[in-house]
mmCIF file with all atom_site columns, C-alpha atoms in Angstrom:
data_model
loop_
_atom_site.group_PDB
_atom_site.id
_atom_site.type_symbol
_atom_site.label_atom_id
_atom_site.label_alt_id
_atom_site.label_comp_id
_atom_site.label_asym_id
_atom_site.label_entity_id
_atom_site.label_seq_id
_atom_site.pdbx_PDB_ins_code
_atom_site.Cartn_x
_atom_site.Cartn_y
_atom_site.Cartn_z
_atom_site.occupancy
_atom_site.B_iso_or_equiv
_atom_site.pdbx_formal_charge
_atom_site.auth_seq_id
_atom_site.auth_comp_id
_atom_site.auth_asym_id
_atom_site.auth_atom_id
_atom_site.pdbx_PDB_model_num
ATOM 1   C CA . MET A 1 1   ? -132.305 -117.253 100.689 1.00 49.00 ? 30  MET A CA 1
ATOM 2   C CA . LYS A 1 2   ? -129.152 -115.266 101.299 1.00 55.00 ? 31  LYS A CA 1
ATOM 3   C CA . ARG A 1 3   ? -126.530 -115.201 98.252  1.00 59.00 ? 32  ARG A CA 1
ATOM 4   C CA . ARG A 1 4   ? -122.793 -115.308 98.919  1.00 61.00 ? 33  ARG A CA 1
ATOM 5   C CA . LEU A 1 5   ? -120.689 -112.908 97.113  1.00 54.00 ? 34  LEU A CA 1
ATOM 6   C CA . LYS A 1 6   ? -117.803 -115.007 95.584  1.00 58.00 ? 35  LYS A CA 1
ATOM 7   C CA . GLY A 1 7   ? -114.550 -114.225 93.790  1.00 55.00 ? 36  GLY A CA 1
ATOM 8   C CA . ALA A 1 8   ? -113.988 -110.457 92.768  1.00 54.00 ? 37  ALA A CA 1
ATOM 9   C CA . ALA A 1 9   ? -117.194 -109.603 94.131  1.00 55.00 ? 38  ALA A CA 1
ATOM 10  C CA . ARG A 1 10  ? -116.230 -109.845 97.689  1.00 64.00 ? 39  ARG A CA 1
ATOM 11  C CA . TYR A 1 11  ? -115.708 -106.630 99.622  1.00 67.00 ? 40  TYR A CA 1
ATOM 12  C CA . PHE A 1 12  ? -112.462 -106.198 101.591 1.00 75.00 ? 41  PHE A CA 1
ATOM 13  C CA . PRO A 1 13  ? -112.640 -103.711 104.217 1.00 83.00 ? 42  PRO A CA 1
ATOM 14  C CA . GLY A 1 14  ? -109.808 -101.232 103.852 1.00 83.00 ? 43  GLY A CA 1
ATOM 15  C CA . CYS A 1 15  ? -109.249 -101.848 100.121 1.00 84.00 ? 44  CYS A CA 1
ATOM 16  C CA . LEU A 1 16  ? -109.987 -98.067  99.448  1.00 87.00 ? 45  LEU A CA 1
ATOM 17  C CA . TYR A 1 17  ? -107.963 -97.027  101.847 1.00 88.00 ? 46  TYR A CA 1
ATOM 18  C CA . GLY A 1 18  ? -105.261 -99.023  100.334 1.00 88.00 ? 47  GLY A CA 1
ATOM 19  C CA . LEU A 1 19  ? -105.896 -97.436  96.913  1.00 87.00 ? 48  LEU A CA 1
ATOM 20  C CA . LEU A 1 20  ? -105.706 -94.005  98.556  1.00 89.00 ? 49  LEU A CA 1
ATOM 21  C CA . LEU A 1 21  ? -102.326 -94.896  100.109 1.00 88.00 ? 50  LEU A CA 1
ATOM 22  C CA . MET A 1 22  ? -101.197 -95.977  96.564  1.00 88.00 ? 51  MET A CA 1
ATOM 23  C CA . ILE A 1 23  ? -102.090 -92.907  94.933  1.00 86.00 ? 52  ILE A CA 1
ATOM 24  C CA . PRO A 1 24  ? -98.572  -91.144  95.228  1.00 85.00 ? 53  PRO A CA 1
ATOM 25  C CA . LEU A 1 25  ? -96.534  -94.113  94.361  1.00 82.00 ? 54  LEU A CA 1
ATOM 26  C CA . SER A 1 26  ? -98.640  -94.487  91.351  1.00 82.00 ? 55  SER A CA 1
ATOM 27  C CA . VAL A 1 27  ? -97.872  -90.992  90.079  1.00 82.00 ? 56  VAL A CA 1
ATOM 28  C CA . VAL A 1 28  ? -94.308  -91.738  90.859  1.00 81.00 ? 57  VAL A CA 1
ATOM 29  C CA . ILE A 1 29  ? -94.195  -95.132  88.955  1.00 78.00 ? 58  ILE A CA 1
ATOM 30  C CA . GLY A 1 30  ? -96.236  -93.570  86.147  1.00 78.00 ? 59  GLY A CA 1
ATOM 31  C CA . ILE A 1 31  ? -93.482  -90.699  85.582  1.00 80.00 ? 60  ILE A CA 1
ATOM 32  C CA . TRP A 1 32  ? -90.670  -93.073  85.795  1.00 75.00 ? 61  TRP A CA 1
ATOM 33  C CA . TRP A 1 33  ? -92.174  -95.358  83.591  1.00 74.00 ? 62  TRP A CA 1
ATOM 34  C CA . SER A 1 34  ? -92.945  -92.993  80.814  1.00 75.00 ? 63  SER A CA 1
ATOM 35  C CA . GLU A 1 35  ? -89.664  -90.852  80.997  1.00 73.00 ? 64  GLU A CA 1
ATOM 36  C CA . HIS A 1 36  ? -87.485  -93.914  80.859  1.00 71.00 ? 65  HIS A CA 1
ATOM 37  C CA . SER A 1 37  ? -87.282  -96.775  78.310  1.00 71.00 ? 66  SER A CA 1
ATOM 38  C CA . VAL A 1 38  ? -86.829  -99.837  80.437  1.00 69.00 ? 67  VAL A CA 1
ATOM 39  C CA . GLN A 1 39  ? -86.480  -103.557 79.348  1.00 76.00 ? 68  GLN A CA 1
ATOM 40  C CA . LEU A 1 40  ? -89.422  -105.681 79.948  1.00 77.00 ? 69  LEU A CA 1
ATOM 41  C CA . TRP A 1 41  ? -87.890  -107.721 83.060  1.00 77.00 ? 70  TRP A CA 1
ATOM 42  C CA . VAL A 1 42  ? -87.463  -104.519 85.045  1.00 76.00 ? 71  VAL A CA 1
ATOM 43  C CA . LYS A 1 43  ? -90.924  -103.515 84.138  1.00 77.00 ? 72  LYS A CA 1
ATOM 44  C CA . SER A 1 44  ? -92.168  -106.680 85.067  1.00 81.00 ? 73  SER A CA 1
ATOM 45  C CA . ILE A 1 45  ? -90.391  -106.767 88.510  1.00 81.00 ? 74  ILE A CA 1
ATOM 46  C CA . ALA A 1 46  ? -91.793  -103.305 89.135  1.00 80.00 ? 75  ALA A CA 1
ATOM 47  C CA . LEU A 1 47  ? -95.181  -104.449 88.656  1.00 82.00 ? 76  LEU A CA 1
ATOM 48  C CA . ILE A 1 48  ? -94.711  -107.100 90.984  1.00 88.00 ? 77  ILE A CA 1
ATOM 49  C CA . LEU A 1 49  ? -93.385  -104.908 93.589  1.00 84.00 ? 78  LEU A CA 1
ATOM 50  C CA . PHE A 1 50  ? -96.220  -102.563 92.874  1.00 84.00 ? 79  PHE A CA 1
ATOM 51  C CA . ILE A 1 51  ? -98.621  -105.352 93.479  1.00 87.00 ? 80  ILE A CA 1
ATOM 52  C CA . ALA A 1 52  ? -96.830  -106.255 96.875  1.00 89.00 ? 81  ALA A CA 1
ATOM 53  C CA . PHE A 1 53  ? -96.824  -102.650 98.026  1.00 88.00 ? 82  PHE A CA 1
ATOM 54  C CA . TYR A 1 54  ? -100.681 -102.375 97.274  1.00 87.00 ? 83  TYR A CA 1
ATOM 55  C CA . LEU A 1 55  ? -101.062 -105.487 99.752  1.00 87.00 ? 84  LEU A CA 1
ATOM 56  C CA . ILE A 1 56  ? -99.029  -103.794 102.137 1.00 90.00 ? 85  ILE A CA 1
ATOM 57  C CA . CYS A 1 57  ? -101.210 -100.642 101.877 1.00 88.00 ? 86  CYS A CA 1
ATOM 58  C CA . CYS A 1 58  ? -104.356 -102.842 101.898 1.00 88.00 ? 87  CYS A CA 1
ATOM 59  C CA . LYS A 1 59  ? -103.215 -104.072 105.223 1.00 90.00 ? 88  LYS A CA 1
ATOM 60  C CA . ALA A 1 60  ? -102.572 -100.376 106.573 1.00 91.00 ? 89  ALA A CA 1
ATOM 61  C CA . GLY A 1 61  ? -106.178 -99.768  104.900 1.00 90.00 ? 90  GLY A CA 1
ATOM 62  C CA . LYS A 1 62  ? -107.463 -102.468 107.051 1.00 90.00 ? 91  LYS A CA 1
ATOM 63  C CA . LYS A 1 63  ? -105.989 -100.954 110.214 1.00 91.00 ? 92  LYS A CA 1
ATOM 64  C CA . ILE A 1 64  ? -107.746 -97.654  109.389 1.00 90.00 ? 93  ILE A CA 1
ATOM 65  C CA . PHE A 1 65  ? -110.831 -99.150  108.811 1.00 90.00 ? 94  PHE A CA 1
ATOM 66  C CA . ASP A 1 66  ? -110.631 -101.219 112.294 1.00 90.00 ? 95  ASP A CA 1
ATOM 67  C CA . PHE A 1 67  ? -109.970 -97.925  114.011 1.00 91.00 ? 96  PHE A CA 1
ATOM 68  C CA . THR A 1 68  ? -113.086 -96.195  112.394 1.00 90.00 ? 97  THR A CA 1
ATOM 69  C CA . GLU A 1 69  ? -115.040 -99.374  113.215 1.00 89.00 ? 98  GLU A CA 1
ATOM 70  C CA . ARG A 1 70  ? -113.916 -99.163  117.076 1.00 89.00 ? 99  ARG A CA 1
ATOM 71  C CA . LYS A 1 71  ? -114.709 -95.572  117.105 1.00 88.00 ? 100 LYS A CA 1
ATOM 72  C CA . PHE A 1 72  ? -118.303 -95.990  115.862 1.00 88.00 ? 101 PHE A CA 1
ATOM 73  C CA . SER A 1 73  ? -118.656 -98.973  117.870 1.00 87.00 ? 102 SER A CA 1
ATOM 74  C CA . LYS A 1 74  ? -118.231 -96.644  121.000 1.00 85.00 ? 103 LYS A CA 1
ATOM 75  C CA . CYS A 1 75  ? -120.941 -94.490  119.783 1.00 81.00 ? 104 CYS A CA 1
ATOM 76  C CA . LYS A 1 76  ? -123.177 -97.120  118.181 1.00 71.00 ? 105 LYS A CA 1
ATOM 77  C CA . LYS A 1 77  ? -123.818 -100.095 120.612 1.00 76.00 ? 106 LYS A CA 1
ATOM 78  C CA . ASN A 1 78  ? -124.786 -102.201 117.564 1.00 83.00 ? 107 ASN A CA 1
ATOM 79  C CA . ARG A 1 79  ? -121.766 -104.090 115.901 1.00 83.00 ? 108 ARG A CA 1
ATOM 80  C CA . LYS A 1 80  ? -123.532 -104.113 112.213 1.00 85.00 ? 109 LYS A CA 1
ATOM 81  C CA . LYS A 1 81  ? -124.260 -100.303 112.718 1.00 87.00 ? 110 LYS A CA 1
ATOM 82  C CA . ALA A 1 82  ? -120.780 -99.367  113.339 1.00 86.00 ? 111 ALA A CA 1
ATOM 83  C CA . GLN A 1 83  ? -119.522 -101.589 110.455 1.00 86.00 ? 112 GLN A CA 1
ATOM 84  C CA . PHE A 1 84  ? -121.834 -100.097 108.128 1.00 88.00 ? 113 PHE A CA 1
ATOM 85  C CA . PHE A 1 85  ? -120.721 -96.443  109.238 1.00 89.00 ? 114 PHE A CA 1
ATOM 86  C CA . ALA A 1 86  ? -117.326 -97.556  108.882 1.00 88.00 ? 115 ALA A CA 1
ATOM 87  C CA . LYS A 1 87  ? -117.793 -98.731  105.269 1.00 89.00 ? 116 LYS A CA 1
ATOM 88  C CA . LEU A 1 88  ? -119.653 -95.633  104.572 1.00 91.00 ? 117 LEU A CA 1
ATOM 89  C CA . THR A 1 89  ? -116.858 -93.486  105.901 1.00 91.00 ? 118 THR A CA 1
ATOM 90  C CA . GLU A 1 90  ? -114.369 -95.455  103.864 1.00 90.00 ? 119 GLU A CA 1
ATOM 91  C CA . VAL A 1 91  ? -116.514 -94.724  100.787 1.00 90.00 ? 120 VAL A CA 1
ATOM 92  C CA . ALA A 1 92  ? -117.017 -91.339  101.519 1.00 93.00 ? 121 ALA A CA 1
ATOM 93  C CA . VAL A 1 93  ? -113.269 -90.245  102.150 1.00 92.00 ? 122 VAL A CA 1
ATOM 94  C CA . PHE A 1 94  ? -112.310 -92.225  98.803  1.00 91.00 ? 123 PHE A CA 1
ATOM 95  C CA . PHE A 1 95  ? -114.552 -90.337  96.804  1.00 92.00 ? 124 PHE A CA 1
ATOM 96  C CA . GLY A 1 96  ? -114.143 -87.076  98.622  1.00 93.00 ? 125 GLY A CA 1
ATOM 97  C CA . VAL A 1 97  ? -110.356 -87.481  98.078  1.00 91.00 ? 126 VAL A CA 1
ATOM 98  C CA . ILE A 1 98  ? -110.565 -88.270  94.358  1.00 89.00 ? 127 ILE A CA 1
ATOM 99  C CA . LEU A 1 99  ? -112.950 -85.367  93.830  1.00 90.00 ? 128 LEU A CA 1
ATOM 100 C CA . LEU A 1 100 ? -110.371 -83.267  95.392  1.00 90.00 ? 129 LEU A CA 1
ATOM 101 C CA . PHE A 1 101 ? -107.738 -84.487  93.049  1.00 86.00 ? 130 PHE A CA 1
ATOM 102 C CA . ILE A 1 102 ? -109.896 -83.723  90.284  1.00 86.00 ? 131 ILE A CA 1
ATOM 103 C CA . PHE A 1 103 ? -111.522 -80.337  91.382  1.00 86.00 ? 132 PHE A CA 1
ATOM 104 C CA . VAL A 1 104 ? -108.753 -78.721  92.979  1.00 84.00 ? 133 VAL A CA 1
ATOM 105 C CA . PRO A 1 105 ? -106.387 -78.271  89.959  1.00 81.00 ? 134 PRO A CA 1
ATOM 106 C CA . LEU A 1 106 ? -109.460 -77.091  87.938  1.00 80.00 ? 135 LEU A CA 1
ATOM 107 C CA . LEU A 1 107 ? -110.426 -74.405  90.596  1.00 79.00 ? 136 LEU A CA 1
ATOM 108 C CA . VAL A 1 108 ? -106.921 -73.364  90.810  1.00 78.00 ? 137 VAL A CA 1
ATOM 109 C CA . GLU A 1 109 ? -106.573 -72.927  86.877  1.00 77.00 ? 138 GLU A CA 1
ATOM 110 C CA . VAL A 1 110 ? -110.035 -70.993  86.949  1.00 74.00 ? 139 VAL A CA 1
ATOM 111 C CA . TYR A 1 111 ? -109.131 -68.505  89.850  1.00 73.00 ? 140 TYR A CA 1
ATOM 112 C CA . ASN A 1 112 ? -105.415 -68.164  89.013  1.00 70.00 ? 141 ASN A CA 1
ATOM 113 C CA . GLU A 1 113 ? -104.662 -64.516  88.979  1.00 59.00 ? 142 GLU A CA 1
ATOM 114 C CA . ASN A 1 114 ? -101.643 -64.644  86.465  1.00 55.00 ? 143 ASN A CA 1
ATOM 115 C CA . SER A 1 115 ? -102.209 -64.855  82.918  1.00 49.00 ? 144 SER A CA 1
ATOM 116 C CA . SER A 1 116 ? -100.749 -68.217  82.328  1.00 57.00 ? 145 SER A CA 1
ATOM 117 C CA . SER A 1 117 ? -102.585 -71.279  83.150  1.00 56.00 ? 146 SER A CA 1
ATOM 118 C CA . VAL A 1 118 ? -101.552 -74.171  85.503  1.00 57.00 ? 147 VAL A CA 1
ATOM 119 C CA . SER A 1 119 ? -100.791 -76.332  82.102  1.00 61.00 ? 148 SER A CA 1
ATOM 120 C CA . GLU A 1 120 ? -98.692  -73.728  80.595  1.00 62.00 ? 149 GLU A CA 1
ATOM 121 C CA . SER A 1 121 ? -96.629  -73.359  83.751  1.00 60.00 ? 150 SER A CA 1
ATOM 122 C CA . ILE A 1 122 ? -96.121  -77.009  83.969  1.00 64.00 ? 151 ILE A CA 1
ATOM 123 C CA . ASN A 1 123 ? -95.026  -77.038  80.215  1.00 63.00 ? 152 ASN A CA 1
ATOM 124 C CA . SER A 1 124 ? -92.536  -74.343  81.200  1.00 62.00 ? 153 SER A CA 1
ATOM 125 C CA . TRP A 1 125 ? -90.824  -76.280  83.661  1.00 62.00 ? 154 TRP A CA 1
ATOM 126 C CA . ASP A 1 126 ? -88.783  -78.031  80.731  1.00 54.00 ? 155 ASP A CA 1
#
């Protein structure tokens, strides 16, 4: 018998694309949050706006997912296969971008020709 996923375990197509679209805003909000001492009500409003923007990004992610599913449905005549490959593409793009965010700064620091590292140059911006 087939088990149905309930609650938080349910997969929403495009949510990983939504997370990727949220990365720049998350960085900006994180920098703003750490540099300014703001009252609690302002932070709570910012958190509500952050969640609302995430939902908007999830809608955009759903559109991207639908686009990839349509492209795969032209190649694969079976809808289930097209949906599987669209999900696989979403996961691959998500983890690929995350790995790029992790390893590109490390590679830049390793292969930096100057004597100063990236972290030292960032600290010297102040």
